mmCIF file of C-alpha atoms in Angstrom:
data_model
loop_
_atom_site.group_PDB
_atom_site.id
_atom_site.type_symbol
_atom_site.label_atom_id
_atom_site.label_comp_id
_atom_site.label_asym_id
_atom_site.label_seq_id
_atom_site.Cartn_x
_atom_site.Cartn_y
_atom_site.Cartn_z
ATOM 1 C CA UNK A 1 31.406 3.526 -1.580
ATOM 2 C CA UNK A 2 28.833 1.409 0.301
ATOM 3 C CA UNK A 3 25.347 1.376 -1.607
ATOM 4 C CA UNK A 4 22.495 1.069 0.224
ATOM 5 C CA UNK A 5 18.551 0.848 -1.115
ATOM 6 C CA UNK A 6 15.799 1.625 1.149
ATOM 7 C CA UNK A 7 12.732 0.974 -0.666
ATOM 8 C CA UNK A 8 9.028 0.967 -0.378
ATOM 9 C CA UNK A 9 5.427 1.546 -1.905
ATOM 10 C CA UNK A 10 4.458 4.925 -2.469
ATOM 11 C CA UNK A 11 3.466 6.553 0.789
ATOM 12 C CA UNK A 12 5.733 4.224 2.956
ATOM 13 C CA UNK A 13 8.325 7.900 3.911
ATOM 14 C CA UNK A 14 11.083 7.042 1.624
ATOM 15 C CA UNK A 15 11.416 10.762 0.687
ATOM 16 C CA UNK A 16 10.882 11.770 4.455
ATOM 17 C CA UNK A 17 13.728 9.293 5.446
ATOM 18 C CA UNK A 18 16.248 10.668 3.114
ATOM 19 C CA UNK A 19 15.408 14.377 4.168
ATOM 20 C CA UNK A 20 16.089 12.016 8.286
ATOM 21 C CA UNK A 21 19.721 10.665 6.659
ATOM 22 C CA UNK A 22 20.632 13.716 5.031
ATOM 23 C CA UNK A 23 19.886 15.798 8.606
ATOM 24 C CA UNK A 24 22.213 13.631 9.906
ATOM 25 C CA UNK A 25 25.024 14.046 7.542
ATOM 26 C CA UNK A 26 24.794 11.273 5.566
ATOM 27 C CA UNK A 27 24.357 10.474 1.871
ATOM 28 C CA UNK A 28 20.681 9.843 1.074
ATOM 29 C CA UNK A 29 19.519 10.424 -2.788
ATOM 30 C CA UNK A 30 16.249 10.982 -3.652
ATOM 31 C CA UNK A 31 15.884 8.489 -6.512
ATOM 32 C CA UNK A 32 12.126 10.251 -7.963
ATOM 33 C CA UNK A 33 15.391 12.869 -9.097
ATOM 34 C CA UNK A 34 16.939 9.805 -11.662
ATOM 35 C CA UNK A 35 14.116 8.319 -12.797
ATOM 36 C CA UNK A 36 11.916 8.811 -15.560
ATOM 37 C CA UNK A 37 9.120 7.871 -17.731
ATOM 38 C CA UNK A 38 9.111 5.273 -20.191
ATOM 39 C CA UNK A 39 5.809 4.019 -22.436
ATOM 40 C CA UNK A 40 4.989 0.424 -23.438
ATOM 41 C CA UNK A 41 8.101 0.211 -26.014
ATOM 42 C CA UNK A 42 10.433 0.991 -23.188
ATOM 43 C CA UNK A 43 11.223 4.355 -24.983
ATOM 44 C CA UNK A 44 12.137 7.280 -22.796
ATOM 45 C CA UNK A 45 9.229 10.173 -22.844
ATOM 46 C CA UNK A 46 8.866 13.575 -21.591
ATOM 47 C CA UNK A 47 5.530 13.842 -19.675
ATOM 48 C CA UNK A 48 3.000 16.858 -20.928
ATOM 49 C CA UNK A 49 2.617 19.818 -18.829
ATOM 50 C CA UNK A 50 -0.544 18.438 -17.409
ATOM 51 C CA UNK A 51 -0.014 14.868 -16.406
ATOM 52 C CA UNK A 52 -3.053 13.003 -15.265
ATOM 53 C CA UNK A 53 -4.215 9.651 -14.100
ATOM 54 C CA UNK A 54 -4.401 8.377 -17.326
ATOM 55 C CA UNK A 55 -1.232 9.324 -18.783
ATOM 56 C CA UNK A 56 0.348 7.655 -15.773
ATOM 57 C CA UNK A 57 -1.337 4.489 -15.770
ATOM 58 C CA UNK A 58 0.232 4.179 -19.655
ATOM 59 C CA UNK A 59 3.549 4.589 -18.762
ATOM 60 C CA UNK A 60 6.196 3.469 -16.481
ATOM 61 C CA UNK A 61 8.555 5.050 -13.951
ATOM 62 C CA UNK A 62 11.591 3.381 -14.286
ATOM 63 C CA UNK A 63 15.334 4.270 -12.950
ATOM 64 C CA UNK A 64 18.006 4.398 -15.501
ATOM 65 C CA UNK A 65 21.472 2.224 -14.128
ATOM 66 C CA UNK A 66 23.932 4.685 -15.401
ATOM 67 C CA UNK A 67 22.216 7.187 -13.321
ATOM 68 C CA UNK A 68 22.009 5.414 -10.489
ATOM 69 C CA UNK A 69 25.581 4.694 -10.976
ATOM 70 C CA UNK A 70 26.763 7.533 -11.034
ATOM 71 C CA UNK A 71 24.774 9.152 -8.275
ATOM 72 C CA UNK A 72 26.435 6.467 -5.925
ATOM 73 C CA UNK A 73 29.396 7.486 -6.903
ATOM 74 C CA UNK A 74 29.146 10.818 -6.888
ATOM 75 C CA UNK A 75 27.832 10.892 -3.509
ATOM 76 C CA UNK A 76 30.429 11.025 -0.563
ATOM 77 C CA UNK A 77 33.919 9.795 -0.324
ATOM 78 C CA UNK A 78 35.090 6.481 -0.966
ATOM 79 C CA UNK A 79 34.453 4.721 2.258
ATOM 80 C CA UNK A 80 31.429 6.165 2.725
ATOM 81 C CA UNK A 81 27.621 5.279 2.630
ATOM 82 C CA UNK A 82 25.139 6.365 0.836
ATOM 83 C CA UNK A 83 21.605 5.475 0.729
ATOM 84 C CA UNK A 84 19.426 5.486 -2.594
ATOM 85 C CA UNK A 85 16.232 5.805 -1.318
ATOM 86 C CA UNK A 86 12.922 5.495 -3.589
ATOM 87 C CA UNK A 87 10.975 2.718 -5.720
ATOM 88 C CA UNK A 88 10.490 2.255 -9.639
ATOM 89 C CA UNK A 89 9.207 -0.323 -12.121
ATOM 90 C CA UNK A 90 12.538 -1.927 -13.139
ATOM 91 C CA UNK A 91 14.644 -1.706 -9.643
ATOM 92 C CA UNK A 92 14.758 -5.336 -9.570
ATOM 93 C CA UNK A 93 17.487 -4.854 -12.620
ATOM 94 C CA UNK A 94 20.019 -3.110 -10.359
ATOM 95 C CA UNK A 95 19.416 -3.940 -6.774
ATOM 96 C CA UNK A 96 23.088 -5.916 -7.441
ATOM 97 C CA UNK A 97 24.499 -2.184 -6.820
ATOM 98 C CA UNK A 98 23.211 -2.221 -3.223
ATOM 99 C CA UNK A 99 25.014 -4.095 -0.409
ATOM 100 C CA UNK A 100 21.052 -4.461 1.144
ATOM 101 C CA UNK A 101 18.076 -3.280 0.550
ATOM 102 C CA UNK A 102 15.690 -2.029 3.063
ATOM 103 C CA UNK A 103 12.015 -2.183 2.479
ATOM 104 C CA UNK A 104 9.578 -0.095 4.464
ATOM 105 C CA UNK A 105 6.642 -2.023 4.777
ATOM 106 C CA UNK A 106 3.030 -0.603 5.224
ATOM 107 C CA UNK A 107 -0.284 -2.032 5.664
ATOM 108 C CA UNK A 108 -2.704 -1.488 3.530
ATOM 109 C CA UNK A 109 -5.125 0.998 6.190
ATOM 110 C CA UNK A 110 -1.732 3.289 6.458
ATOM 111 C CA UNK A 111 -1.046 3.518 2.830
ATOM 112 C CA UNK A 112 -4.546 4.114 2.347
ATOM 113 C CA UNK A 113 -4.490 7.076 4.922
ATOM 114 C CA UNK A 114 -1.296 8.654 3.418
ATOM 115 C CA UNK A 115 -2.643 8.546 -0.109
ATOM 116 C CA UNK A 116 -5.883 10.073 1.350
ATOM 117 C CA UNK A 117 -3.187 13.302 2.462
ATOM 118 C CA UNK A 118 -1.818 12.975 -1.091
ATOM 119 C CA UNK A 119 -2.852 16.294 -2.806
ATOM 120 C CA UNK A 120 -0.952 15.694 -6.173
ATOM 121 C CA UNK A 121 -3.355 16.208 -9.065
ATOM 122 C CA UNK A 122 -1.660 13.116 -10.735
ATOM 123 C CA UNK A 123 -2.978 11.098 -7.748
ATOM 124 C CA UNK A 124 -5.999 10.496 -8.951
ATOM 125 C CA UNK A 125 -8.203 7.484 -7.735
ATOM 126 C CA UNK A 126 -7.460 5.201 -10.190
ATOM 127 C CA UNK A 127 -3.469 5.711 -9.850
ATOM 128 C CA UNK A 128 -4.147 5.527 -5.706
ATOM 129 C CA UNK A 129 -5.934 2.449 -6.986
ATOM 130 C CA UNK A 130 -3.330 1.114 -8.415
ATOM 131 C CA UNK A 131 -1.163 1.780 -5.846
ATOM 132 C CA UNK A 132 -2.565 -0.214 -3.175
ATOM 133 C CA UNK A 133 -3.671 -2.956 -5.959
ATOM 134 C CA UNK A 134 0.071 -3.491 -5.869
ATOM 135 C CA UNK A 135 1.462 -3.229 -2.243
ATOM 136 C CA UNK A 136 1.526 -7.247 -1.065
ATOM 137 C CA UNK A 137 3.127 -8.100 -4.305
ATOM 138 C CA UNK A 138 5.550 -5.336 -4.499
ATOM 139 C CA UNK A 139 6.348 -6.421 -0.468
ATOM 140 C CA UNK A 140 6.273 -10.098 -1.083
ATOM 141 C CA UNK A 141 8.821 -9.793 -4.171
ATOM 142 C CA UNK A 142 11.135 -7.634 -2.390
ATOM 143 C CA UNK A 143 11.193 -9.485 0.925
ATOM 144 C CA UNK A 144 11.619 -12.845 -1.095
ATOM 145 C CA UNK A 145 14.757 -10.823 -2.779
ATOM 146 C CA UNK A 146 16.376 -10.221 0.865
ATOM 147 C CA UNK A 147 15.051 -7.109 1.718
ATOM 148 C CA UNK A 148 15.411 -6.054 5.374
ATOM 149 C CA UNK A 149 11.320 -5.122 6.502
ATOM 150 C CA UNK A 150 11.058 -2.069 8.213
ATOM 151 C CA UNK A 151 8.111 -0.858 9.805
ATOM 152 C CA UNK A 152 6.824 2.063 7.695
ATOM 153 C CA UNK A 153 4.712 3.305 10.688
ATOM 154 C CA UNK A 154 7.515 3.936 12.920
ATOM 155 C CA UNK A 155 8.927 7.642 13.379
ATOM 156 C CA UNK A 156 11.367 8.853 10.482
ATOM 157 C CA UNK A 157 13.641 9.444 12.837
ATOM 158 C CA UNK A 158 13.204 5.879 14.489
ATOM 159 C CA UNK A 159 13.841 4.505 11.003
ATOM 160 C CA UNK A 160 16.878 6.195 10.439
ATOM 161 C CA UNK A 161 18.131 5.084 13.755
ATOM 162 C CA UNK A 162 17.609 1.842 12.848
ATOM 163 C CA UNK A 163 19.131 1.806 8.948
ATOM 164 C CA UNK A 164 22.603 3.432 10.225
ATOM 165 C CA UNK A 165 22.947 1.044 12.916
ATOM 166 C CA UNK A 166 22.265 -1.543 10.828
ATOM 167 C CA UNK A 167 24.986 -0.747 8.106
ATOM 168 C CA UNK A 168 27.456 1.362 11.347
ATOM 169 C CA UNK A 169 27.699 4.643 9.301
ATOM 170 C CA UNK A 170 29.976 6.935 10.611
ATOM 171 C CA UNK A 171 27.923 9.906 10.405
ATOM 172 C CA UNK A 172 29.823 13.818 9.890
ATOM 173 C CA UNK A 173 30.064 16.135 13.262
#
C-alpha cells in the first residue's frame, strides 16, 4: 500500500479534497475520523457534550499511529494508494508512514475568509485566533520537512488532478 499525507491548516479543503479523491475512486481517509483529544498530560479524553473555545484551547487534537496504521492498511488493495488527508498536533511523529506529504498552503486573507464561513460553535474567535496565529509556522515546518506546497486556492478538483498525477494512481472505472 502506498501512503500518502495531504496536509494543511484548518480551512485549507483537506476534507473537500478527500470527498475530490474518493469521487474518483480512490482511497482518501478523513483523518478528523482517527484522531482525538488529549489534555496537557497527554491522556486521552472524551470531550463534553458542549465543547467550546475554551475547552479546545486546553487540549490537543492529536492522531493515534496504530490508527493511522491500520486505516492505511485497511484501505484498498495492496498496490494501491491511499491518501490520509487531515492535520493534528503530533503528525510530525508519523509522517515516516507516508511516501510524501502534500501540504495545501493558504494565505493568511483566504484562511481568514474560510474561517469567517466556519459556523461551528467550537469556532469561536479565540480558537479562529489561534488558528491563523499558527499558519506560517505550521507551513514553514512542514515545507522544511519535504512537503510538496500546493496551492490551497486552486479548485478541489484542480488539486486532485494534480496529487494523482503526482503519485500516477491508477484510479477504478
Amino acid at each position: 500500500m502506498r501512503a500518502f499525507l495531504i496536509t494543511g491548516n484548518p480551512g485549507s479543503g483537506k476534507s473537500t479534497l478527500a470527498v475530490h479523491l474518493r469521487q474518483r475512486g480512490v482511497s482518501a481517509v478523513d483523518a478528523d475520523d482517527l484522531a482525538l483529544w488529549e489534555d496537557a498530560s497527554g491522556t486521552p479524553v472524551t470531550p463534553p457534550a458542549d465543547v467550546d473555545g475554551a475547552w479546545q484551547l486546553a487540549h490537543r487534537w492529536v492522531w493515534n499511529r496504530a490508527r493511522i496504521e491500520a486505516a492505511i492498511a485497511a484501505s484498498g488493495n495492496p498496490g494501491g494508494v491511499t491518501f490520509v488527508c487531515g492535520i493534528a498536533v503530533n503528525q510530525h511523529r508519523m509522517l515516516d508512514l507516508f511516501e510524501r506529504v502534500f501540504l495545501l498552503t493558504i494565505d493568511a486573507d483566504a484562511q481568514d475568509a474560510r474561517l469567517a464561513l466556519a459556523t461551528s460553535p467550537q469556532r469561536t474567535d479565540a480558537v479562529k485566533r489561534q488558528i491563523r496565529d499558527g499558519r506560517a509556522g505550521f507551513q514553514a515546518t512542514m515545507l522544511a520537512a519535504g512537503a510538496v506546497p500546493l496551492d490551497a486556492t486552486a479548485s478541489p478538483a484542480s488539486l486532485a488532478d494534480t496529487v494523482l498525477a503526482m503519485v500516477d494512481a491508477p484510479r477504478e472505472r
